[in-house]
PDB file of C-alpha atoms in Angstrom:
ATOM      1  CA  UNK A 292     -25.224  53.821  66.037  1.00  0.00           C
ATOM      2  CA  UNK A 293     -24.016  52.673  62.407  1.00  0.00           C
ATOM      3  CA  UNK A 294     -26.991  50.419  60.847  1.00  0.00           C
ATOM      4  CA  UNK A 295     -26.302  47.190  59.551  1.00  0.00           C
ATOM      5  CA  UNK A 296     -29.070  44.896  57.402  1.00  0.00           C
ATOM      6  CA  UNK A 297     -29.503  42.291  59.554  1.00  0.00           C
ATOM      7  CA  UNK A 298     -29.435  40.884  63.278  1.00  0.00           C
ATOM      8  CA  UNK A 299     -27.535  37.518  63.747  1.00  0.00           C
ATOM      9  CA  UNK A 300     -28.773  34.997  66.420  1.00  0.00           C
ATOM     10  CA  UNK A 301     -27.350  35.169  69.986  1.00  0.00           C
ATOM     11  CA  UNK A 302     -28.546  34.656  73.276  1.00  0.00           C
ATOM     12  CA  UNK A 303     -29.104  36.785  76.139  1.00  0.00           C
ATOM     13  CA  UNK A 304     -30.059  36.819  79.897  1.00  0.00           C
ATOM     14  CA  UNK A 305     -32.131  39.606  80.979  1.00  0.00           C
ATOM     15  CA  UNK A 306     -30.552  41.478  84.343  1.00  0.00           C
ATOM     16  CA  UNK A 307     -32.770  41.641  87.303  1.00  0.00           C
ATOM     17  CA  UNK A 308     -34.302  45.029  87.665  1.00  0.00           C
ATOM     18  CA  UNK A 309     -32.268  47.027  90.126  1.00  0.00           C
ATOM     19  CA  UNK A 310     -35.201  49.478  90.740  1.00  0.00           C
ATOM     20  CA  UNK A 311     -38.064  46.886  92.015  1.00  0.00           C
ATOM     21  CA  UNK A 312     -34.976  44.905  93.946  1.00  0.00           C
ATOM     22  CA  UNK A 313     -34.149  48.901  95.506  1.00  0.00           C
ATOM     23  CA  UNK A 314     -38.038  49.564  96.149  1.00  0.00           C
ATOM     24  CA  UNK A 315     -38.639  45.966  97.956  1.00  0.00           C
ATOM     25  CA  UNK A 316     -35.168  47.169  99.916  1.00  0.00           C
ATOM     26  CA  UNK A 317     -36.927  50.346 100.970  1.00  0.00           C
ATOM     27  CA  UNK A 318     -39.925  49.033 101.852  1.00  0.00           C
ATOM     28  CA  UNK A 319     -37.475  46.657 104.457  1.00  0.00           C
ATOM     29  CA  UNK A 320     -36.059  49.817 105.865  1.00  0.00           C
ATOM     30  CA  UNK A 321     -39.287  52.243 106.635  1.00  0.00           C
ATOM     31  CA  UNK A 322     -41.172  48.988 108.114  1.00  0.00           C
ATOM     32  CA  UNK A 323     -38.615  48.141 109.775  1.00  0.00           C
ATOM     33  CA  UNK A 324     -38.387  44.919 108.799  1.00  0.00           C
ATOM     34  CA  UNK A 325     -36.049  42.119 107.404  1.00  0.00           C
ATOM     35  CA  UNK A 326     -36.533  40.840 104.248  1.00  0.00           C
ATOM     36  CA  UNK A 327     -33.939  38.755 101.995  1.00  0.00           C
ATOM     37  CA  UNK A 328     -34.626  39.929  97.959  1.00  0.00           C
ATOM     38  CA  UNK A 329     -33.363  37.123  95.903  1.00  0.00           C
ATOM     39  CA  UNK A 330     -32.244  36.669  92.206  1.00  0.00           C
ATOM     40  CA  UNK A 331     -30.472  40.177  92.059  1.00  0.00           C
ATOM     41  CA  UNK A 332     -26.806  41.618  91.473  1.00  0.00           C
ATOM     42  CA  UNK A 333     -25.581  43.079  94.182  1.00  0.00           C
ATOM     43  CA  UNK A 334     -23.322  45.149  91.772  1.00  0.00           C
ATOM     44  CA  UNK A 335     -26.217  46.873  90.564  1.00  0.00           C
ATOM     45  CA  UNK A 336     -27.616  47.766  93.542  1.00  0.00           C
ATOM     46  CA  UNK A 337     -24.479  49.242  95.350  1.00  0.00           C
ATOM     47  CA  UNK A 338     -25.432  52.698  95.692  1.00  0.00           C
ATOM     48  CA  UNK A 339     -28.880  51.945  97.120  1.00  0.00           C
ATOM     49  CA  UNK A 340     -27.493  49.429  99.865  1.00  0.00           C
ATOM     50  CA  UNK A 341     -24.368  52.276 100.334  1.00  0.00           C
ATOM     51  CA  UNK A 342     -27.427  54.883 101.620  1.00  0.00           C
ATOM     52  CA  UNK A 343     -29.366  52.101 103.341  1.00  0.00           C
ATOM     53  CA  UNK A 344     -26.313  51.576 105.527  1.00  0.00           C
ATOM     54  CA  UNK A 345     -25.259  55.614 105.707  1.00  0.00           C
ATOM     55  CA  UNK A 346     -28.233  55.670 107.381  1.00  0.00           C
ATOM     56  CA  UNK A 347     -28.688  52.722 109.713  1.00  0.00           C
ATOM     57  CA  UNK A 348     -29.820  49.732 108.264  1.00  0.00           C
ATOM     58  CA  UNK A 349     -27.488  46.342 107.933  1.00  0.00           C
ATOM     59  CA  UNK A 350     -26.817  45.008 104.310  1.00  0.00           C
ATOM     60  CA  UNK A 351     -25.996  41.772 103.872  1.00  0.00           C
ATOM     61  CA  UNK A 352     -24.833  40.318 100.160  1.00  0.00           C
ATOM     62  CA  UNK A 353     -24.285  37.413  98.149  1.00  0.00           C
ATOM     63  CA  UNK A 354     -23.871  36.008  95.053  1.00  0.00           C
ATOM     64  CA  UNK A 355     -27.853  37.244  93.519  1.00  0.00           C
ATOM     65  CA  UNK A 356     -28.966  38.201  96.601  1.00  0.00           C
ATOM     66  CA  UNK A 357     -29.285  41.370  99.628  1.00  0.00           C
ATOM     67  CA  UNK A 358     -30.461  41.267 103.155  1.00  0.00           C
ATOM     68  CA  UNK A 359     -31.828  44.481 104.546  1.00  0.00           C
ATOM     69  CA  UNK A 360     -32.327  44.853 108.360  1.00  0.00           C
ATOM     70  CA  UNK A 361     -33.683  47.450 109.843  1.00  0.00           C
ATOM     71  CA  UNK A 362     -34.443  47.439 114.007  1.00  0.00           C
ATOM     72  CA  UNK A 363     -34.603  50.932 115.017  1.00  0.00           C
ATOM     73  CA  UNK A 364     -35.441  53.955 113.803  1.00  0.00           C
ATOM     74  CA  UNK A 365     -32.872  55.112 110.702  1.00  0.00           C
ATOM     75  CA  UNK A 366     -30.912  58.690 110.644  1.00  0.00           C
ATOM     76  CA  UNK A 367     -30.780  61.819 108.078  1.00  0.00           C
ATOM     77  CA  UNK A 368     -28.437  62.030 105.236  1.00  0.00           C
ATOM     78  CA  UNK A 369     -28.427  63.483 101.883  1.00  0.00           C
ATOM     79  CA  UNK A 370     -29.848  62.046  98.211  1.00  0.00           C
ATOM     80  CA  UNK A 371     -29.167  63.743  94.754  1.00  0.00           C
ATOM     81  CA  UNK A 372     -29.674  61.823  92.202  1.00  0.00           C
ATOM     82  CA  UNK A 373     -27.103  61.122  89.280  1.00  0.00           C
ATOM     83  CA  UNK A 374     -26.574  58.683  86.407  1.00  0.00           C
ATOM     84  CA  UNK A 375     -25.672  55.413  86.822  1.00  0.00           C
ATOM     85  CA  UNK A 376     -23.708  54.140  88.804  1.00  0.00           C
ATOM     86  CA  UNK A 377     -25.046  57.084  91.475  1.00  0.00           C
ATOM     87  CA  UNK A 378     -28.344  57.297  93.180  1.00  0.00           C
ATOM     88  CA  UNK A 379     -30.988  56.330  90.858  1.00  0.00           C
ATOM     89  CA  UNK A 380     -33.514  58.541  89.867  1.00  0.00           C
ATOM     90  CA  UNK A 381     -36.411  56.093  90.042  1.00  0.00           C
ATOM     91  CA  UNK A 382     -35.097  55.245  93.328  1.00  0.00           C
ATOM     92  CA  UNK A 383     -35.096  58.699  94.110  1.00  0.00           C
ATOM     93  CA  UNK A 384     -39.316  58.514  95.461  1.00  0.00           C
ATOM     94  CA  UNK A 385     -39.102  55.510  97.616  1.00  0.00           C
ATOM     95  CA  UNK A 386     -36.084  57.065  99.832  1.00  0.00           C
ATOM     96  CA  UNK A 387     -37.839  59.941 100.594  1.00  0.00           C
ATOM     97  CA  UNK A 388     -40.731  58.205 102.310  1.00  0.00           C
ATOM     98  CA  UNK A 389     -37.667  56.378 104.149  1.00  0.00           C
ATOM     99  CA  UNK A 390     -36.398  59.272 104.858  1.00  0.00           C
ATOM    100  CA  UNK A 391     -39.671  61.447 106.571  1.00  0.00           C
ATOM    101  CA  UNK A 392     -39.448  59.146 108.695  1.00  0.00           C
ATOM    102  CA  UNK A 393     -35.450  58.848 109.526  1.00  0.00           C
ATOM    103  CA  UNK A 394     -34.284  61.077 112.551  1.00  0.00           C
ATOM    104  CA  UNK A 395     -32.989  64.529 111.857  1.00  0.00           C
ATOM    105  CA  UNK A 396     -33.030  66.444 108.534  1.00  0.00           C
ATOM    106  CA  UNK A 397     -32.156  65.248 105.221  1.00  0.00           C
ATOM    107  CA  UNK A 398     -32.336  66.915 101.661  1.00  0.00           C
ATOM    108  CA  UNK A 399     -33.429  65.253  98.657  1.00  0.00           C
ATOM    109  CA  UNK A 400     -32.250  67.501  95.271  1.00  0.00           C
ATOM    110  CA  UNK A 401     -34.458  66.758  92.157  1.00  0.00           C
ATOM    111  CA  UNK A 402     -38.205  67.515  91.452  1.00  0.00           C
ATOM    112  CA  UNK A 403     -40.581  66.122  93.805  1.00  0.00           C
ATOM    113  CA  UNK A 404     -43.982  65.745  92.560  1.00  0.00           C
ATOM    114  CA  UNK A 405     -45.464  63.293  95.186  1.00  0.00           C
ATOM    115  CA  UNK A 406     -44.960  66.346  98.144  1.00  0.00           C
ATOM    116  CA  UNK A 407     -48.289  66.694  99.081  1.00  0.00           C
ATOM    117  CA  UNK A 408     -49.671  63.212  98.486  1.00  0.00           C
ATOM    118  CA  UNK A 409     -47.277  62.458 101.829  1.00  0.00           C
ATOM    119  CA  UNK A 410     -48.000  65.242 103.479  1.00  0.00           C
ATOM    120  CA  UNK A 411     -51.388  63.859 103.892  1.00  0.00           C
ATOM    121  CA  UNK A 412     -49.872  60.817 106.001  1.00  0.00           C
ATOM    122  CA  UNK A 413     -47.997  63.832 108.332  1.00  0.00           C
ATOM    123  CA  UNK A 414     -44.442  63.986 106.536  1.00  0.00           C
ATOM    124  CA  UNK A 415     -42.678  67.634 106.985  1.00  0.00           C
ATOM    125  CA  UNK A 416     -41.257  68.041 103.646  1.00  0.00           C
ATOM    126  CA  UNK A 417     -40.333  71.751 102.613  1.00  0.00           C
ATOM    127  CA  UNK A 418     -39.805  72.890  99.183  1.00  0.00           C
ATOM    128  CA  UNK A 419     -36.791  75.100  98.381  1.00  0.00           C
ATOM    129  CA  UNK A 420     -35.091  76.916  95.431  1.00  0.00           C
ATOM    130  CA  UNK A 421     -37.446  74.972  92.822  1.00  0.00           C
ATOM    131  CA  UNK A 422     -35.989  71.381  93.253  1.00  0.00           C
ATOM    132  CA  UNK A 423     -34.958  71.132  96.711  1.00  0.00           C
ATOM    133  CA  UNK A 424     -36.747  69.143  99.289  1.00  0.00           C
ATOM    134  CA  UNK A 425     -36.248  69.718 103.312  1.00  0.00           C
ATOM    135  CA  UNK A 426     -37.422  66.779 105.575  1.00  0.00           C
ATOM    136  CA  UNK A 427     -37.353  67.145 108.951  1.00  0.00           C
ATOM    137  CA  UNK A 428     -38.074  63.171 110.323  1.00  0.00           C
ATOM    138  CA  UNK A 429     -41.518  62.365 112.001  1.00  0.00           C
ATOM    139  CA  UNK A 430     -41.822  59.455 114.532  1.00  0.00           C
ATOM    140  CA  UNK A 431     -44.943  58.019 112.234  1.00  0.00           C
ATOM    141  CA  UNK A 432     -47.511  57.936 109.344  1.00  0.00           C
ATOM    142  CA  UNK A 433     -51.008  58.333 109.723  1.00  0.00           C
ATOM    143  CA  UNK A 434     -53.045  56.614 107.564  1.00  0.00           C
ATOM    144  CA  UNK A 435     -54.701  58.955 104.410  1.00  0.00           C
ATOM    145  CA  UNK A 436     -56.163  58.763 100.985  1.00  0.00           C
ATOM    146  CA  UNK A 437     -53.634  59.314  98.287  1.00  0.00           C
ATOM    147  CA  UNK A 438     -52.960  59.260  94.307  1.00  0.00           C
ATOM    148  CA  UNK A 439     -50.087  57.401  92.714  1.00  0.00           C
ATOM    149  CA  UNK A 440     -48.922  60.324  90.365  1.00  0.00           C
ATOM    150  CA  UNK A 441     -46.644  58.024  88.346  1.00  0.00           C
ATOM    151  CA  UNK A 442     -45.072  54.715  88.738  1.00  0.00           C
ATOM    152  CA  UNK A 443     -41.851  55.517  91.339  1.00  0.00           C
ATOM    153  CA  UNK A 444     -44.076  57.808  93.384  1.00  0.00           C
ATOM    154  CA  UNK A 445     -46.538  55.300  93.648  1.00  0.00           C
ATOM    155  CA  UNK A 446     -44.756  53.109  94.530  1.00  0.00           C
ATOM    156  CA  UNK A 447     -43.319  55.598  97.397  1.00  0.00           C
ATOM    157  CA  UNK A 448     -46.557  56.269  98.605  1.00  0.00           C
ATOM    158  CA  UNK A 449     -47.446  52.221  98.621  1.00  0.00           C
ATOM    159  CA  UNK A 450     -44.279  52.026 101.019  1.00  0.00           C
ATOM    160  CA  UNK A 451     -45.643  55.023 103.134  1.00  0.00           C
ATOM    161  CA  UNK A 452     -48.958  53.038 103.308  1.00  0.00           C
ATOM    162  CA  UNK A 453     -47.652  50.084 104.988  1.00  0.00           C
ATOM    163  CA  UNK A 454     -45.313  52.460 107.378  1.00  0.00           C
ATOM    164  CA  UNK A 455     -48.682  54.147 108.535  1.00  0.00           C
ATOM    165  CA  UNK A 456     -50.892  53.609 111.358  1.00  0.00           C
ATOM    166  CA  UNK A 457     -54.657  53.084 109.955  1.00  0.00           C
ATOM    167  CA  UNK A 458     -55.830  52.039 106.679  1.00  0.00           C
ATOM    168  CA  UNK A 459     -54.326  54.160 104.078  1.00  0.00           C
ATOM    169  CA  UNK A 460     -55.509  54.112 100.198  1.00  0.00           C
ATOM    170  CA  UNK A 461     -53.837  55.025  97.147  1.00  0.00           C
ATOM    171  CA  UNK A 462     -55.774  55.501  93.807  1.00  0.00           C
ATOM    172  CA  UNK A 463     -54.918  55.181  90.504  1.00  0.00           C
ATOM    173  CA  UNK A 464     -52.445  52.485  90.885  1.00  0.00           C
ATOM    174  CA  UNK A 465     -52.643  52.202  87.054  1.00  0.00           C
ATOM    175  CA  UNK A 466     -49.247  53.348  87.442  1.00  0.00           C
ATOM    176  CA  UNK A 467     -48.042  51.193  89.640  1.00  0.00           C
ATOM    177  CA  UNK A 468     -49.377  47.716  88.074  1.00  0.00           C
ATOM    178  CA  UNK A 469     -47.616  48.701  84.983  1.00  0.00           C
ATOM    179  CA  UNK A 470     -43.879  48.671  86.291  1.00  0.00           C
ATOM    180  CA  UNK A 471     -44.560  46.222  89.188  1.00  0.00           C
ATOM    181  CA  UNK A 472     -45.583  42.524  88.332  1.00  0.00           C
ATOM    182  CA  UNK A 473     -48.056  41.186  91.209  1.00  0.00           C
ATOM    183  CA  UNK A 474     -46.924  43.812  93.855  1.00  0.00           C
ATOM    184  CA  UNK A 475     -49.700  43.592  96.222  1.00  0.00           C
ATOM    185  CA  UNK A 476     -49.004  39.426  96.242  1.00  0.00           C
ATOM    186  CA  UNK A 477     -45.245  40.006  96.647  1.00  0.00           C
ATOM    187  CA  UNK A 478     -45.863  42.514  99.573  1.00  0.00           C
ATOM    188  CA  UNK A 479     -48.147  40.194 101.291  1.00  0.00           C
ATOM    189  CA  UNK A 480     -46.262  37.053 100.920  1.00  0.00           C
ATOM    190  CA  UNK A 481     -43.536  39.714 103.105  1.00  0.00           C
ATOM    191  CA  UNK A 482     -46.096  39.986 105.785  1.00  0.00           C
ATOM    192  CA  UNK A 483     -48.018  43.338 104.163  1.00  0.00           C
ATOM    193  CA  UNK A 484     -51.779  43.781 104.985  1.00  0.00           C
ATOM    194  CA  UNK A 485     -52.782  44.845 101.615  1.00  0.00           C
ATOM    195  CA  UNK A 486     -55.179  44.168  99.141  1.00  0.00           C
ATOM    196  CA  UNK A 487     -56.134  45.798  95.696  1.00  0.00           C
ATOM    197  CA  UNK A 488     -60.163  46.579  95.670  1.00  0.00           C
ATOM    198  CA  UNK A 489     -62.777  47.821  93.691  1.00  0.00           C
ATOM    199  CA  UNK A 490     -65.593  50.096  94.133  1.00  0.00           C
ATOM    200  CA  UNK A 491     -68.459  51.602  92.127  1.00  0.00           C
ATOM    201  CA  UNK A 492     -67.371  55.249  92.090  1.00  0.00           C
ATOM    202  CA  UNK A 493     -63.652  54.389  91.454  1.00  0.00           C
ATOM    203  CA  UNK A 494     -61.619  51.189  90.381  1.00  0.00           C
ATOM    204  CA  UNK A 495     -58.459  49.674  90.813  1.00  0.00           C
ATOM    205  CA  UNK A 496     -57.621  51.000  94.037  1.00  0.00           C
ATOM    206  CA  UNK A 497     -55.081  49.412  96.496  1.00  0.00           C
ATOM    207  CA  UNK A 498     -55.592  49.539 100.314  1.00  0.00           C
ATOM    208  CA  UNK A 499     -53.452  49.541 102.938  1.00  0.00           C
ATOM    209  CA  UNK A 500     -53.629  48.716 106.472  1.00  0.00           C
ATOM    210  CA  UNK A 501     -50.948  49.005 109.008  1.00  0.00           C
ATOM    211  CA  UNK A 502     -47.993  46.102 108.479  1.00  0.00           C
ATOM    212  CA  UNK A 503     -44.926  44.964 108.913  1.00  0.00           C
ATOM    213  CA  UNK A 504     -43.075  43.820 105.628  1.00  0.00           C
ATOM    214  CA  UNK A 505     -40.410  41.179 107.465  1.00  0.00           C
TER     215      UNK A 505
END
């Protein structure tokens, strides 16, 4: 970067954010659901929809805007994460609670952090060689309380929540309401059971209940 002394005027249109288009996507594909995400460039988002439809969902694009179907249960694949245009990191969370639930085995490489949060809601994640995670697909969640460790993972874990049979809560969502304008709202306008709560031991909490997002 060479400095200069001054900005001049211009305009500018701010792209749509690939990684809450991607999470909204996932969410489609663990509920098995169907939900059209609008105002978006497909472009952006190629990689994401490319492992949505390795692994058994339909993808259907436009102009600014993807379809993601999903009817049956999805399959195993693999996820490493790279710079852009590969798989996103911040992407890299939400596919792996896609994925515990996919058919067959399927390795994520990167740090996981959010491991045990999910094994709470009966994933089979193993941990190998330091960065390495091992799923082995289960048929379902079970409902559980869990903490959003940081925004992505939260998010994850949000996703997981409305996968799961039972009422599922996730604390400190701090996290999440930072990188995710009215989330809970968007989510139930899709057909989530969710609502964010308060109590006198501990605030800001969302909770989950079983739901479809369609």
């Amino acid at each position: 970067i060479k400095g200069v002394e001054k900005f001049h005027d211009t305009e500018y249109s701010v792209i749509p954010d690939q990684i809450e288009a991607g999470t909204f996507m996932m969410a489609a594909a663990a509920t098995r659901g169907d939900v059209l995400i609008k105002n978006v460039i497909p472009k952006h988002l190629e990689t994401i929809s490319a492992k949505l439809s390795e692994i058994g969902a339909q993808i259907e694009e436009s102009d600014d805007a993807v379809r993601v179907v999903a009817t049956q249960r999805l399959c195993n694949t693999q996820i490493k994460t790279l710079p852009y245009p590969g798989f996103p990191t911040d992407m890299q969370p939400q596919m792996t609670t896609v994925l515990t639930l996919a058919q067959g085995t399927s390795l994520v490489t990167e740090g996981v952090c959010y491991v045990e949060e999910l094994r709470r809601m009966g994933a089979n994640i193993k941990m190998v060689e330091g960065n390495t995670a091992i799923i082995h697909g289960v048929e379902k969640y079970t409902g559980a309380t869990v903490a959003a460790p940081d925004l992505r993972a939260g998010a994850a874990l949000v996703i997981a929540g409305l996968a799961a049979e039972g009422y599922t809560t996730v604390t400190q969502i701090g996290y999440i309401k930072r990188g995710y304008e009215r989330f809970d709202e968007k989510l139930r306008a899709l057909g989530g059971l969710i609502e964010e709560v308060n109590s006198e031991k501990e605030t800001n909490k969302f909770i989950y209940k079983t739901g479809t997002v369609n």
